CSV table of C-alpha atoms in Angstrom, one decimal:
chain,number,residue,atom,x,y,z
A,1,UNK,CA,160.8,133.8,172.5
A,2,UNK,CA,158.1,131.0,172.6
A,3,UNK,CA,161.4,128.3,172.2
A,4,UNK,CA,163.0,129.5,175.0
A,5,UNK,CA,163.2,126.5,177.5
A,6,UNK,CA,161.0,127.2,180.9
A,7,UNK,CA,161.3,124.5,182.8
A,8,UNK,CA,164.8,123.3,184.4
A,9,UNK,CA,165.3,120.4,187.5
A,10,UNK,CA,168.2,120.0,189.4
A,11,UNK,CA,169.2,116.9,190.4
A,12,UNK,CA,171.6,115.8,193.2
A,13,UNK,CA,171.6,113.3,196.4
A,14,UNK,CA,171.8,116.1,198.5
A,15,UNK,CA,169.1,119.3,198.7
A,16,UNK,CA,170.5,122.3,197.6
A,17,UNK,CA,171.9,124.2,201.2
A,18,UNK,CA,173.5,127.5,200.2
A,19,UNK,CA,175.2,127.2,203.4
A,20,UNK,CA,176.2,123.6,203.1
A,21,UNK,CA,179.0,123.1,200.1
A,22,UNK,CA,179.9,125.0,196.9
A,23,UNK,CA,177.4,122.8,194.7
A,24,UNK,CA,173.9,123.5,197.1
A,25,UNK,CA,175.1,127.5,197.0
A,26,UNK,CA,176.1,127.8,193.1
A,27,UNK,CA,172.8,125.7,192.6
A,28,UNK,CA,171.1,127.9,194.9
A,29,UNK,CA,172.2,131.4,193.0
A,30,UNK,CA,171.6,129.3,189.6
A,31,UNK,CA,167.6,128.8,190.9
A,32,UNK,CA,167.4,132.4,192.6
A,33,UNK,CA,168.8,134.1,188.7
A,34,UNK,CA,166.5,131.7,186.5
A,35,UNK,CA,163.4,132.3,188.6
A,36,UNK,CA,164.2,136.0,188.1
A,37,UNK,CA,164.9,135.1,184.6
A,38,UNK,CA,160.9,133.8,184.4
A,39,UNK,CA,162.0,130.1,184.4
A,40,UNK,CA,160.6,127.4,186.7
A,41,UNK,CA,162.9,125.3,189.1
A,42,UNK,CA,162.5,122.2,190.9
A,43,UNK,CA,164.8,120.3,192.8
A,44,UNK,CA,164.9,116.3,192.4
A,45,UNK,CA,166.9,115.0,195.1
A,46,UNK,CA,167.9,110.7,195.3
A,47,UNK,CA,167.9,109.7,198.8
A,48,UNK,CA,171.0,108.0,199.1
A,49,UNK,CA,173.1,106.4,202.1
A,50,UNK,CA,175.2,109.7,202.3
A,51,UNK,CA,172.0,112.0,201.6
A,52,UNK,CA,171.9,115.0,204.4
A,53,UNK,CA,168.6,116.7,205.1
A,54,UNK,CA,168.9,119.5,205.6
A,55,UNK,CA,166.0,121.9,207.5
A,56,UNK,CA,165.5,125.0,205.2
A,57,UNK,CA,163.4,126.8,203.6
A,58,UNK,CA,164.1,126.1,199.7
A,59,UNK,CA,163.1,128.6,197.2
A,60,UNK,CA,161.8,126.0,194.7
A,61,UNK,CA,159.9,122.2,195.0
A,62,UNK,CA,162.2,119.6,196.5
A,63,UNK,CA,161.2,116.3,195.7
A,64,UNK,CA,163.1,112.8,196.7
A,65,UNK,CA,162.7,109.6,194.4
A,66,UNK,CA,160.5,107.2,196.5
A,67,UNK,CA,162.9,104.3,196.5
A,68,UNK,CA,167.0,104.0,197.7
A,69,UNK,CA,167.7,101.8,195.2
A,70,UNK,CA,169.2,103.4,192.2
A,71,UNK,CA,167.5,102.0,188.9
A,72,UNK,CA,164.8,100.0,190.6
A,73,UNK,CA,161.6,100.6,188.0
A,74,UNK,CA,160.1,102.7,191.3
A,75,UNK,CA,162.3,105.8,190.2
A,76,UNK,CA,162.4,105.3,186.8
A,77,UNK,CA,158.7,104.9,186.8
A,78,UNK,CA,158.6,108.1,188.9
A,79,UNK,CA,161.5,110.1,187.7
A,80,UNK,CA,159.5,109.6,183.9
A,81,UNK,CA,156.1,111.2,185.4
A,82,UNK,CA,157.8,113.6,187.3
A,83,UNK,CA,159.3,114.5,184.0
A,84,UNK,CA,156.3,114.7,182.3
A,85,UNK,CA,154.0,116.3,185.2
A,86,UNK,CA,156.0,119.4,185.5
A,87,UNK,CA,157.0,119.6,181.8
A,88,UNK,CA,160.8,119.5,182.2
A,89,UNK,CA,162.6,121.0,179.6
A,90,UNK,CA,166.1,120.6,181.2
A,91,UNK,CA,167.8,118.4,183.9
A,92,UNK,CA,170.7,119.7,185.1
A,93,UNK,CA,172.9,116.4,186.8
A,94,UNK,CA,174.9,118.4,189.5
A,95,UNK,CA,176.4,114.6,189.8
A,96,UNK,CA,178.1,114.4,186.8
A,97,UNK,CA,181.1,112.6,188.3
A,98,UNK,CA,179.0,109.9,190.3
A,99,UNK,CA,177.4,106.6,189.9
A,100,UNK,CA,173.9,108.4,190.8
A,101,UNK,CA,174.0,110.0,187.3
A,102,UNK,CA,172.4,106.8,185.7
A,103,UNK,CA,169.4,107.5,187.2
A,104,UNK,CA,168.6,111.2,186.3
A,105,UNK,CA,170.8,110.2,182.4
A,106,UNK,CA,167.3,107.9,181.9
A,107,UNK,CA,164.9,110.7,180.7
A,108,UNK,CA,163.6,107.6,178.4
A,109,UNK,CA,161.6,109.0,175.3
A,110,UNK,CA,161.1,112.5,177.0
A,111,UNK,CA,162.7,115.7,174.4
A,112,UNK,CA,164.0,116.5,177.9
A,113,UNK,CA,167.8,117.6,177.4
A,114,UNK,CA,170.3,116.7,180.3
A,115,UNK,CA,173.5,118.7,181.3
A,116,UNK,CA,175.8,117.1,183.4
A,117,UNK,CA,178.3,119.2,185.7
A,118,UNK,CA,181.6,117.8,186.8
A,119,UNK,CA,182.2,119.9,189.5
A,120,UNK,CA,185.6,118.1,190.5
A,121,UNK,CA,188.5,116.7,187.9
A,122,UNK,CA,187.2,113.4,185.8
A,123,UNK,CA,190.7,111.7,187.5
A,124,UNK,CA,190.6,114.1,191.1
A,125,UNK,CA,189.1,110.2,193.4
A,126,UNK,CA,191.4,107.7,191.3
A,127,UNK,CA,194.7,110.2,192.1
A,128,UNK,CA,193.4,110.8,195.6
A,129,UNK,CA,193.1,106.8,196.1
A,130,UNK,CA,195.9,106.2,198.1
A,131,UNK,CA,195.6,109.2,200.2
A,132,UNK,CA,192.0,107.6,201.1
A,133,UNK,CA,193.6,104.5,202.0
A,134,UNK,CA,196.7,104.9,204.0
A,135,UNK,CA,195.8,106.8,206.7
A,136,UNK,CA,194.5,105.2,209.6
A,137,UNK,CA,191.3,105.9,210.7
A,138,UNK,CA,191.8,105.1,214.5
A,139,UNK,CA,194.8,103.9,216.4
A,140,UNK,CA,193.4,100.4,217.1
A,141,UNK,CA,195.7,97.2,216.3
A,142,UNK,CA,193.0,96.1,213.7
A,143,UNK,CA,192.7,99.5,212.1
A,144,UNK,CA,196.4,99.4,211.7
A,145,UNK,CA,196.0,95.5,210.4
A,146,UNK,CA,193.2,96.7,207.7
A,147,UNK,CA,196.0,99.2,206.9
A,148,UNK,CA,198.2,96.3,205.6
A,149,UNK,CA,195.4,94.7,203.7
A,150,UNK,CA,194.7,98.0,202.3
A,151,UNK,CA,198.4,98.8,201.7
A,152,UNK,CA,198.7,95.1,199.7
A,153,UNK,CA,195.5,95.4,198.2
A,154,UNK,CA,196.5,98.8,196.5
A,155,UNK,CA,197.2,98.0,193.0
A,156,UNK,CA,194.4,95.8,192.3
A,157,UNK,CA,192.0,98.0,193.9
A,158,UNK,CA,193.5,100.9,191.8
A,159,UNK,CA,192.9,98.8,188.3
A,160,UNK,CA,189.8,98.7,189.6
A,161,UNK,CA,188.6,102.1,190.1
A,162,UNK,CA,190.3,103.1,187.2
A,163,UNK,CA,188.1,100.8,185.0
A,164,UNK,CA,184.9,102.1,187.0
A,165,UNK,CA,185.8,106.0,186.3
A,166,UNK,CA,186.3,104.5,182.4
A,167,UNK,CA,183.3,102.4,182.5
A,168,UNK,CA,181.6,105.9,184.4
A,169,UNK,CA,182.1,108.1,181.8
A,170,UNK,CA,181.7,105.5,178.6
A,171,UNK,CA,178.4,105.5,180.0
A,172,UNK,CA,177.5,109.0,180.4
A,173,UNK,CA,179.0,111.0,177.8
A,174,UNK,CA,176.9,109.3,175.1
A,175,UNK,CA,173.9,110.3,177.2
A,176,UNK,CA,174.4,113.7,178.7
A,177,UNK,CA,173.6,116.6,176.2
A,178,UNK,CA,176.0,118.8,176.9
A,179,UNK,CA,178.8,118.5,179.9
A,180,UNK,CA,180.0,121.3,181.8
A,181,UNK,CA,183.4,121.6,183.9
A,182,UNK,CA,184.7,124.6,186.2
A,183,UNK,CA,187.8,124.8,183.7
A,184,UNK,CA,188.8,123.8,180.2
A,185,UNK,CA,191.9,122.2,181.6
A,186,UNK,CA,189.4,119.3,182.3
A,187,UNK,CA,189.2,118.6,178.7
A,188,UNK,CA,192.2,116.9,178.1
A,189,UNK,CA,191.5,114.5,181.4
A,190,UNK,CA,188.0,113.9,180.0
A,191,UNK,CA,189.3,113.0,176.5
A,192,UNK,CA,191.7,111.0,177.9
A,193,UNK,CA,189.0,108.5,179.1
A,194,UNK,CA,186.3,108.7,176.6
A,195,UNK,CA,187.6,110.8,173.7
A,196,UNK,CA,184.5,111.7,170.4
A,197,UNK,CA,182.5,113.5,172.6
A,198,UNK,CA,184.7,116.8,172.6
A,199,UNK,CA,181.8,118.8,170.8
A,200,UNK,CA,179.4,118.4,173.9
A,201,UNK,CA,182.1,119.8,176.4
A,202,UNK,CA,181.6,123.5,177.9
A,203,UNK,CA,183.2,125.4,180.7
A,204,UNK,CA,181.7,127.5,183.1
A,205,UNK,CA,183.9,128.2,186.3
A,206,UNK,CA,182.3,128.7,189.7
A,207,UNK,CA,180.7,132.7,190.3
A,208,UNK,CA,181.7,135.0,193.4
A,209,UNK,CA,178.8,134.6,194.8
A,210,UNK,CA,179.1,136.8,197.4
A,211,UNK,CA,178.0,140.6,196.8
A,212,UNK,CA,181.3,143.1,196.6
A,213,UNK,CA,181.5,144.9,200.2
A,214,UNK,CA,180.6,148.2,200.4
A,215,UNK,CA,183.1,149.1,203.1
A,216,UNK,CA,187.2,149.6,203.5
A,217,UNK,CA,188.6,146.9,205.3
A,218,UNK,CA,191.9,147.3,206.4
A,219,UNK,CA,194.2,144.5,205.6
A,220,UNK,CA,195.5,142.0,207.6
A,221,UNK,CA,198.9,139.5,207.8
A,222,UNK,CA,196.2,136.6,207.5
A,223,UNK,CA,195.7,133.3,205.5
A,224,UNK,CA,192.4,132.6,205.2
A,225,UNK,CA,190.9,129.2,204.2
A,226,UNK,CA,187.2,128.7,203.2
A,227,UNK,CA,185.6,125.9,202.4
A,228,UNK,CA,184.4,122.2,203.8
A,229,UNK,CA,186.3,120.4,206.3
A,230,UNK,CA,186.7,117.3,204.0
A,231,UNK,CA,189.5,115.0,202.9
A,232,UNK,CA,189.1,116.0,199.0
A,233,UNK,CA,190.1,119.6,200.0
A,234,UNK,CA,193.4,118.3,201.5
A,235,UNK,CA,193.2,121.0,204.3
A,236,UNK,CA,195.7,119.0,205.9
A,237,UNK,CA,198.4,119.8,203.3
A,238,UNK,CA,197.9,123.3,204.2
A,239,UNK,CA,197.7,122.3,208.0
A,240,UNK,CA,201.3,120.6,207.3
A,241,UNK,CA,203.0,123.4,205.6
A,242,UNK,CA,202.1,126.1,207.8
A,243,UNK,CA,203.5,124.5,210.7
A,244,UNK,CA,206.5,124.1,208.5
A,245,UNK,CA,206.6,128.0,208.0
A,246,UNK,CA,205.1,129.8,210.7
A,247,UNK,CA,207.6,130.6,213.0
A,248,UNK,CA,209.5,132.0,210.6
A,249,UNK,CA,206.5,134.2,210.1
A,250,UNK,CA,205.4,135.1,213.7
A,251,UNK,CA,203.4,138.1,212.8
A,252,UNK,CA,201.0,136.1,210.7
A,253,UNK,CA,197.6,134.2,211.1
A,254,UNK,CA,196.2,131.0,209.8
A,255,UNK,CA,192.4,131.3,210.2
A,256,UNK,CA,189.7,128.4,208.7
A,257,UNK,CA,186.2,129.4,208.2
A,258,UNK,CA,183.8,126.4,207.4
């Protein structure tokens, strides 16, 4: 029992909000089971230009690095200390698929083991490019303009991010301990870009995390979506088909909860 690791930080650029994304309420349920489990959580958070505070009561210590630049020596300094202060056996990179990971991959000479989580597809942003880039994001005559550039910009800016998602994951796999997807269908995709590394590859797919009702609920003709409203969940392809179909289904319901 005495090997049994005690000490586990999650790290992320965003606090851990049960009620604010899939990752902040897996995370959340993750904290809540180890603590019950006698283990000790903290939460290291990088405040980033998309970070979202969010007012809470968390369960665990939520620290941010001191400095918004990535690798400055501030947060390695820091993130090292930290390391050592609270005797952190295990960091946990809920970031796995994002540049951020460099940072909390740097444990320097520390026997602290990192596990980074892909909670998306290693491809899921390069295939999803052009969707990012067509639209328009206002009616204006320049937006439509920047739409051109974009349009003729495409393939160069598609080499592009292709070589960073390589370059991404060159980088980490060597450096995480173990990584863990939602699905082993990620394998191959993973492999794919940085193939030798199969042995450190485990999946773990997300939990109900909801307790199982206790009462009969009588079913309804509804479609029910739940989730963020955000691009990467393509809610408008399900906003596009229903109004393909739903005439031909009058006595049914499209309902969004988010």
């Amino acid at each position: 029992m005495s090997n049994i690791k005690k000490n586990i930080a999650f790290t992320y650029i965003t606090p851990f909000h049960p009620e604010r994304g899939g990752i902040g309420r897996v995370t959340h349920n993750l904290t809540l089971e180890f603590k019950q489990r006698g283990y000790n959580v903290f939460y290291l958070i990088y405040d980033s230009a998309i970070t979202i505070k969010y007012d809470y009561n968390y369960p665990v210590p939520l620290t941010y690095f001191p400095s918004k630049e990535l690798l400055s020596e501030e947060n390695i300094s820091f993130y090292h200390n930290y390391l050592i202060e609270n005797q952190i056996d295990i960091v946990i990179n809920q970031s796995g698929n994002f540049s951020d990971s460099k940072l909390y991959l740097n444990v320097g000479n520390l026997n602290v083991k990192v596990v980074s989580v892909l909670h998306q597809p290693p491809w899921i942003s390069y295939h999803q490019l052009w969707e990012e880039m067509y639209p328009l994001k206002n009616k204006s005559k320049i937006e439509k303009l920047k739409r051109i550039v974009r349009i003729m910009l495409y393939p160069k800016l598609k080499y592009k991010f292709k070589q960073s998602r390589i370059n991404h994951f060159n980088f980490l796999l060597p450096r995480t301990d173990l990584v863990c997807m939602l699905s082993k269908n990620y394998y191959r995709e993973l492999s794919e870009i940085c193939s030798g590394f199969e042995y450190k590859y485990v999946a773990i797919p997300n939990p109900n995390t909801y307790d199982e009702p206790k009462i009969t609920i009588k079913k309804r003709k509804q479609i029910i979506y739940v989730g963020l409203l955000v691009r990467n969940k393509r809610v408008d392809r399900l906003l596009k088909i229903w109004s393909e179909i739903y005439r031909d289904y009058p006595d049914w319901e499209l309902i969004l909860l988010t």
